[in-house]
Structures are given as structure tokens and as C-alpha cells.
mmCIF file of C-alpha atoms in Angstrom:
data_model
loop_
_atom_site.group_PDB
_atom_site.id
_atom_site.type_symbol
_atom_site.label_atom_id
_atom_site.label_comp_id
_atom_site.label_asym_id
_atom_site.label_seq_id
_atom_site.Cartn_x
_atom_site.Cartn_y
_atom_site.Cartn_z
ATOM 1 C CA MET A 1 29.735 15.731 9.251
ATOM 2 C CA THR A 2 29.290 12.615 7.112
ATOM 3 C CA MET A 3 25.872 11.057 7.550
ATOM 4 C CA SER A 4 25.497 7.290 7.916
ATOM 5 C CA ALA A 5 22.732 5.244 6.347
ATOM 6 C CA ARG A 6 20.960 5.300 9.710
ATOM 7 C CA ASP A 7 20.967 9.113 9.631
ATOM 8 C CA ARG A 8 19.529 9.089 6.131
ATOM 9 C CA LEU A 9 16.766 6.465 6.366
ATOM 10 C CA ILE A 10 13.347 7.799 7.351
ATOM 11 C CA VAL A 11 10.735 5.110 7.983
ATOM 12 C CA GLY A 12 7.244 6.328 7.190
ATOM 13 C CA LEU A 13 4.773 5.385 9.901
ATOM 14 C CA ASP A 14 1.871 5.276 7.451
ATOM 15 C CA LEU A 15 -0.323 3.332 9.836
ATOM 16 C CA PRO A 16 -3.897 3.737 11.129
ATOM 17 C CA THR A 17 -3.176 3.762 14.874
ATOM 18 C CA VAL A 18 -0.548 4.934 17.324
ATOM 19 C CA ALA A 19 -0.475 1.429 18.805
ATOM 20 C CA GLU A 20 0.656 0.004 15.461
ATOM 21 C CA ALA A 21 3.223 2.785 15.078
ATOM 22 C CA GLU A 22 4.569 2.108 18.564
ATOM 23 C CA LYS A 23 4.899 -1.580 17.685
ATOM 24 C CA ILE A 24 6.938 -0.775 14.560
ATOM 25 C CA VAL A 25 9.219 1.622 16.467
ATOM 26 C CA SER A 26 9.737 -1.017 19.146
ATOM 27 C CA THR A 27 10.398 -3.722 16.555
ATOM 28 C CA LEU A 28 12.964 -1.633 14.692
ATOM 29 C CA GLY A 29 14.689 -0.654 17.935
ATOM 30 C CA ASP A 30 18.097 0.991 17.544
ATOM 31 C CA SER A 31 18.316 0.138 13.845
ATOM 32 C CA VAL A 32 16.145 3.121 12.862
ATOM 33 C CA ASP A 33 16.383 6.599 14.332
ATOM 34 C CA PHE A 34 14.216 8.724 12.010
ATOM 35 C CA TYR A 35 10.450 8.450 11.456
ATOM 36 C CA LYS A 36 7.895 10.195 9.256
ATOM 37 C CA ILE A 37 4.408 10.957 10.529
ATOM 38 C CA GLY A 38 1.855 12.022 7.930
ATOM 39 C CA TYR A 39 -1.866 12.645 7.709
ATOM 40 C CA GLN A 40 -3.073 9.133 8.454
ATOM 41 C CA LEU A 41 -1.355 8.822 11.816
ATOM 42 C CA ALA A 42 -1.482 12.546 12.644
ATOM 43 C CA PHE A 43 -5.276 12.450 12.794
ATOM 44 C CA ALA A 44 -5.257 9.373 15.050
ATOM 45 C CA GLY A 45 -3.151 10.772 17.883
ATOM 46 C CA GLY A 46 0.024 10.992 15.843
ATOM 47 C CA LEU A 47 0.857 14.582 16.750
ATOM 48 C CA GLU A 48 1.208 13.724 20.432
ATOM 49 C CA PHE A 49 3.105 10.612 19.392
ATOM 50 C CA ALA A 50 5.449 12.825 17.358
ATOM 51 C CA ARG A 51 6.148 14.901 20.468
ATOM 52 C CA ASP A 52 6.826 11.755 22.466
ATOM 53 C CA LEU A 53 9.147 10.339 19.819
ATOM 54 C CA ALA A 54 11.096 13.596 19.648
ATOM 55 C CA ALA A 55 11.305 13.769 23.444
ATOM 56 C CA SER A 56 12.731 10.233 23.484
ATOM 57 C CA GLY A 57 15.580 11.325 21.256
ATOM 58 C CA ARG A 58 14.202 10.104 17.940
ATOM 59 C CA LYS A 59 14.146 12.346 14.897
ATOM 60 C CA VAL A 60 10.719 13.078 13.462
ATOM 61 C CA PHE A 61 9.761 14.219 9.981
ATOM 62 C CA LEU A 62 6.270 15.742 10.251
ATOM 63 C CA ASP A 63 4.765 15.468 6.788
ATOM 64 C CA MET A 64 1.918 17.982 6.948
ATOM 65 C CA LYS A 65 2.406 19.659 3.542
ATOM 66 C CA LEU A 66 1.198 23.003 4.868
ATOM 67 C CA LEU A 67 -0.326 25.569 2.521
ATOM 68 C CA ASP A 68 -2.474 28.513 3.570
ATOM 69 C CA ILE A 69 -2.348 32.288 3.847
ATOM 70 C CA ASP A 70 0.983 33.593 5.132
ATOM 71 C CA ASN A 71 -0.137 34.325 8.688
ATOM 72 C CA THR A 72 -1.761 30.913 9.150
ATOM 73 C CA VAL A 73 1.331 29.118 7.846
ATOM 74 C CA ALA A 74 3.585 31.182 10.104
ATOM 75 C CA LYS A 75 1.533 30.532 13.251
ATOM 76 C CA GLY A 76 1.371 26.829 12.477
ATOM 77 C CA VAL A 77 5.130 26.629 11.963
ATOM 78 C CA GLU A 78 5.774 28.497 15.215
ATOM 79 C CA ASN A 79 3.867 25.851 17.170
ATOM 80 C CA ILE A 80 5.315 22.922 15.249
ATOM 81 C CA ALA A 81 8.826 24.211 15.986
ATOM 82 C CA LYS A 82 8.016 23.903 19.693
ATOM 83 C CA MET A 83 7.212 20.188 19.282
ATOM 84 C CA GLY A 84 10.870 19.270 18.877
ATOM 85 C CA VAL A 85 10.473 17.614 15.483
ATOM 86 C CA SER A 86 13.358 17.734 13.009
ATOM 87 C CA MET A 87 11.631 18.236 9.643
ATOM 88 C CA LEU A 88 8.363 19.711 8.382
ATOM 89 C CA THR A 89 6.917 19.812 4.881
ATOM 90 C CA LEU A 90 4.964 22.547 3.174
ATOM 91 C CA HIS A 91 3.995 22.967 -0.439
ATOM 92 C CA ALA A 92 6.680 24.917 -2.284
ATOM 93 C CA TYR A 93 4.680 28.065 -2.975
ATOM 94 C CA PRO A 94 6.960 31.112 -2.650
ATOM 95 C CA LYS A 95 4.832 33.171 -0.243
ATOM 96 C CA ALA A 96 4.145 30.225 2.049
ATOM 97 C CA MET A 97 7.811 29.283 2.115
ATOM 98 C CA LYS A 98 8.938 32.801 2.982
ATOM 99 C CA ALA A 99 6.423 33.011 5.829
ATOM 100 C CA ALA A 100 7.470 29.618 7.159
ATOM 101 C CA VAL A 101 11.195 30.390 7.018
ATOM 102 C CA GLU A 102 10.697 33.565 9.038
ATOM 103 C CA ALA A 103 8.541 31.748 11.592
ATOM 104 C CA ALA A 104 11.057 28.912 12.021
ATOM 105 C CA ARG A 105 14.115 31.161 12.275
ATOM 106 C CA GLY A 106 16.371 30.127 15.158
ATOM 107 C CA SER A 107 14.457 26.946 15.955
ATOM 108 C CA GLY A 108 16.566 24.341 14.182
ATOM 109 C CA LEU A 109 13.487 23.037 12.358
ATOM 110 C CA CYS A 110 14.356 21.961 8.808
ATOM 111 C CA LEU A 111 11.639 23.154 6.437
ATOM 112 C CA LEU A 112 11.140 21.078 3.307
ATOM 113 C CA GLY A 113 9.423 22.317 0.168
ATOM 114 C CA VAL A 114 7.242 19.688 -1.522
ATOM 115 C CA THR A 115 7.712 20.107 -5.267
ATOM 116 C CA VAL A 116 5.536 17.590 -7.156
ATOM 117 C CA LEU A 117 4.042 14.549 -5.429
ATOM 118 C CA THR A 118 5.654 11.270 -6.473
ATOM 119 C CA SER A 119 2.195 9.845 -7.197
ATOM 120 C CA MET A 120 1.772 12.371 -10.051
ATOM 121 C CA ASP A 121 2.871 11.963 -13.653
ATOM 122 C CA GLU A 122 2.712 14.427 -16.543
ATOM 123 C CA GLN A 123 -1.011 13.948 -17.198
ATOM 124 C CA ASP A 124 -1.783 14.450 -13.502
ATOM 125 C CA VAL A 125 0.124 17.742 -13.515
ATOM 126 C CA ILE A 126 -1.716 18.876 -16.647
ATOM 127 C CA ASP A 127 -5.051 17.910 -15.088
ATOM 128 C CA ALA A 128 -4.136 20.024 -12.038
ATOM 129 C CA GLY A 129 -3.834 23.074 -14.281
ATOM 130 C CA TYR A 130 -0.061 23.557 -14.417
ATOM 131 C CA GLU A 131 1.623 24.626 -17.626
ATOM 132 C CA TYR A 132 4.833 22.768 -16.807
ATOM 133 C CA ASP A 133 5.695 19.089 -17.032
ATOM 134 C CA PRO A 134 6.629 17.502 -13.660
ATOM 135 C CA HIS A 135 10.396 17.804 -14.186
ATOM 136 C CA THR A 136 10.240 21.487 -15.114
ATOM 137 C CA LEU A 137 7.856 22.261 -12.259
ATOM 138 C CA VAL A 138 10.120 20.473 -9.751
ATOM 139 C CA LEU A 139 13.157 22.487 -10.863
ATOM 140 C CA ARG A 140 11.253 25.767 -10.755
ATOM 141 C CA ARG A 141 10.072 25.095 -7.216
ATOM 142 C CA ALA A 142 13.555 24.007 -6.155
ATOM 143 C CA GLU A 143 14.887 27.391 -7.281
ATOM 144 C CA GLN A 144 12.133 29.164 -5.362
ATOM 145 C CA ALA A 145 12.797 27.095 -2.221
ATOM 146 C CA ARG A 146 16.493 27.950 -2.310
ATOM 147 C CA ALA A 147 15.671 31.633 -2.778
ATOM 148 C CA ALA A 148 13.260 31.523 0.188
ATOM 149 C CA GLY A 149 15.902 30.057 2.502
ATOM 150 C CA MET A 150 14.267 26.662 2.964
ATOM 151 C CA GLY A 151 16.175 23.812 4.585
ATOM 152 C CA GLY A 152 15.510 21.349 1.826
ATOM 153 C CA ILE A 153 13.364 19.897 -0.926
ATOM 154 C CA VAL A 154 11.105 16.887 -1.300
ATOM 155 C CA CYS A 155 11.073 15.427 -4.802
ATOM 156 C CA SER A 156 11.162 12.164 -6.684
ATOM 157 C CA ALA A 157 14.558 10.489 -6.838
ATOM 158 C CA GLU A 158 14.210 10.761 -10.623
ATOM 159 C CA GLU A 159 14.672 14.515 -10.271
ATOM 160 C CA ALA A 160 17.266 14.339 -7.485
ATOM 161 C CA ALA A 161 20.373 14.817 -9.648
ATOM 162 C CA ALA A 162 18.918 17.831 -11.454
ATOM 163 C CA VAL A 163 17.608 19.370 -8.218
ATOM 164 C CA ARG A 164 20.940 18.890 -6.464
ATOM 165 C CA LYS A 165 22.602 21.016 -9.157
ATOM 166 C CA ILE A 166 20.148 23.827 -8.357
ATOM 167 C CA ILE A 167 20.124 23.730 -4.558
ATOM 168 C CA GLY A 168 23.800 22.948 -3.985
ATOM 169 C CA THR A 169 25.228 20.694 -1.293
ATOM 170 C CA ASP A 170 23.906 22.352 1.869
ATOM 171 C CA MET A 171 20.159 21.787 1.498
ATOM 172 C CA ALA A 172 18.493 18.470 2.354
ATOM 173 C CA LEU A 173 17.064 16.510 -0.546
ATOM 174 C CA VAL A 174 14.420 14.107 0.724
ATOM 175 C CA THR A 175 13.018 11.500 -1.633
ATOM 176 C CA PRO A 176 9.879 9.432 -1.008
ATOM 177 C CA GLY A 177 8.742 6.743 -3.404
ATOM 178 C CA ILE A 178 11.763 4.591 -2.560
ATOM 179 C CA ARG A 179 11.281 0.938 -3.426
ATOM 180 C CA PRO A 180 13.896 -1.809 -3.022
ATOM 181 C CA ALA A 181 14.475 -3.843 -6.180
ATOM 182 C CA GLY A 182 11.472 -6.073 -6.876
ATOM 183 C CA ALA A 183 9.117 -4.258 -4.496
ATOM 184 C CA ASP A 184 5.577 -3.301 -5.490
ATOM 185 C CA LYS A 185 5.290 0.348 -6.582
ATOM 186 C CA GLY A 186 1.795 0.699 -5.088
ATOM 187 C CA ASP A 187 0.327 4.083 -6.082
ATOM 188 C CA GLN A 188 3.740 5.656 -6.712
ATOM 189 C CA LYS A 189 4.619 6.476 -10.310
ATOM 190 C CA ARG A 190 8.123 7.956 -10.059
ATOM 191 C CA VAL A 191 10.202 5.593 -7.916
ATOM 192 C CA MET A 192 13.836 4.503 -7.471
ATOM 193 C CA THR A 193 15.862 2.010 -5.453
ATOM 194 C CA PRO A 194 17.663 3.205 -2.299
ATOM 195 C CA ALA A 195 21.151 2.868 -3.806
ATOM 196 C CA ASP A 196 20.228 4.689 -7.011
ATOM 197 C CA ALA A 197 18.524 7.494 -5.071
ATOM 198 C CA LEU A 198 21.629 8.114 -2.963
ATOM 199 C CA ARG A 199 23.857 8.093 -6.027
ATOM 200 C CA ALA A 200 21.519 10.626 -7.638
ATOM 201 C CA GLY A 201 22.054 13.072 -4.783
ATOM 202 C CA SER A 202 19.339 12.318 -2.224
ATOM 203 C CA SER A 203 20.331 13.084 1.359
ATOM 204 C CA HIS A 204 17.394 11.273 3.014
ATOM 205 C CA LEU A 205 15.178 8.421 1.826
ATOM 206 C CA VAL A 206 11.599 7.913 2.981
ATOM 207 C CA VAL A 207 10.538 4.261 3.018
ATOM 208 C CA ALA A 208 7.130 3.289 4.366
ATOM 209 C CA ARG A 209 5.273 0.278 2.977
ATOM 210 C CA PRO A 210 8.363 -1.846 2.154
ATOM 211 C CA VAL A 211 9.182 -1.733 5.887
ATOM 212 C CA VAL A 212 5.958 -1.278 7.852
ATOM 213 C CA GLN A 213 4.000 -3.773 5.746
ATOM 214 C CA ALA A 214 6.803 -6.332 5.562
ATOM 215 C CA ALA A 215 6.366 -9.716 7.214
ATOM 216 C CA GLU A 216 9.545 -8.942 9.147
ATOM 217 C CA PRO A 217 9.981 -5.137 9.347
ATOM 218 C CA LEU A 218 13.376 -5.287 11.077
ATOM 219 C CA THR A 219 14.806 -7.600 8.425
ATOM 220 C CA ALA A 220 13.421 -5.330 5.697
ATOM 221 C CA ALA A 221 14.854 -2.197 7.299
ATOM 222 C CA ARG A 222 18.266 -3.786 7.790
ATOM 223 C CA ALA A 223 18.352 -4.890 4.150
ATOM 224 C CA ILE A 224 17.608 -1.345 3.014
ATOM 225 C CA LEU A 225 20.254 0.061 5.365
ATOM 226 C CA ALA A 226 22.786 -2.435 4.012
ATOM 227 C CA GLU A 227 21.996 -1.388 0.439
ATOM 228 C CA MET A 228 22.374 2.259 1.439
ATOM 229 C CA GLU A 229 25.708 1.645 3.209
ATOM 230 C CA SER A 230 26.997 -0.163 0.133
ATOM 231 C CA ALA A 231 26.035 2.772 -2.087
ATOM 232 C CA LEU A 232 27.583 5.299 0.296
ATOM 233 C CA SER A 233 30.882 3.440 0.498
ATOM 234 C CA GLY A 234 31.025 2.551 -3.179
#
């Protein structure tokens, strides 16, 4: 099935309160169907909000970036699968991914392996103790995620084309750090426009600040969707 721009756009509810998140969801209305909930909102009532969103028919990407011993990851994934959310992130460590895949089997939950955070550049990766540059580390983890049976990958759009060659066409490729032309990069270091990210092979784009911090969030979201539709039809 061909996905529309609306299927592919994930608006990140990176907000301090559920009330503010509810306001954004209400403002965006039927224009946006998919939302990301991460740490900030999760620890302010966002997990219950995620359940409510999923129950209302919205798709939810729960960005928890799980990493722990195998049993703890598995038990966490089992409960998250019961929440009705569509996507869940965990760090792309082979043992954690294998445990998560087994725990999610049969649930329909799409597990995403986080490769290298888009806020990290080569020096950041070196400082973290890795022997690989970001690009090499992303590709290595993409291979491991495919081998583990994960549903998809999270990486910078800069690596999307190379990752797509490794994971094939069936796995989701979710790219944060998306910034419309002229937008402030904020703390992101490896960013790309929506159109370029789709052309590079991304299946889903995560956009937070350019929408939720816009003076007119609905106008901002519609502009991004229009850019995505143009890229998809071009």
C-alpha cells in the first residue's frame, strides 16, 4: 500500500504538559494522524495520553529508547505492546533488539532501532568511546537491526540512502532532525528538509519544533505536508 504524506508525517509532541499536547492535537485536527511522545511528555502524564491517543484511532510513536538487560527490555516491550501504540524505539544493541523482537512478536508493534542520535557528530561519537565515525556506526547498527528482525531504523536523513540499501524496502526508516528550508536547526547537527529526506529513502519524518513551536502550528504542518506530497509525486 502506498503511503500518503499524512501517513508519513509524525509530529513530535515535545511539550512540558499533556494540556499543551492536547491543544496541539486539537489544533492540527484531521491534518495530522501520527504523533511522537518522548521523555519530556512521558514523565508528565504522557504515557496515559499515549494510550488515549491510540484508543482514539491516532497512531503513536513512543520514543523511549529502551536499553537494559534482556529480561527487563522484554517485559517492558510486552506491556508497551498492550498500550496500542504503533512504534517504539530502543537503542540498536543486538541483545536488546533480539529480546524486544521476541517480546513483541504477534502484537503489530513496530520496533525501531535507534542508531546514532541526530544531535551527535563525529567528535561526540568519539567522546562516547566508539571506534567508528557516525556514518559507519549507523550502517553497522542497521545491519544488526535487520538481522534481529526489527521493524525499522531511526537515523539521520543524511544516512537514509545508505541505510535503505542495507535494510531493503520492507523496514521503516524514520528520520528525526527534519527542518523545513530556513528553519532553525536548534541542537540538531545532522538535519535535512522534508522533501530531501523522502527522496533519500525515509519512510517517516519526525517534525517537532517547526510545528509545535510555530505561531500557527496548523499552517506549519500543512506546509510540510505539501512539501512532502510534492516530493512523493515528483
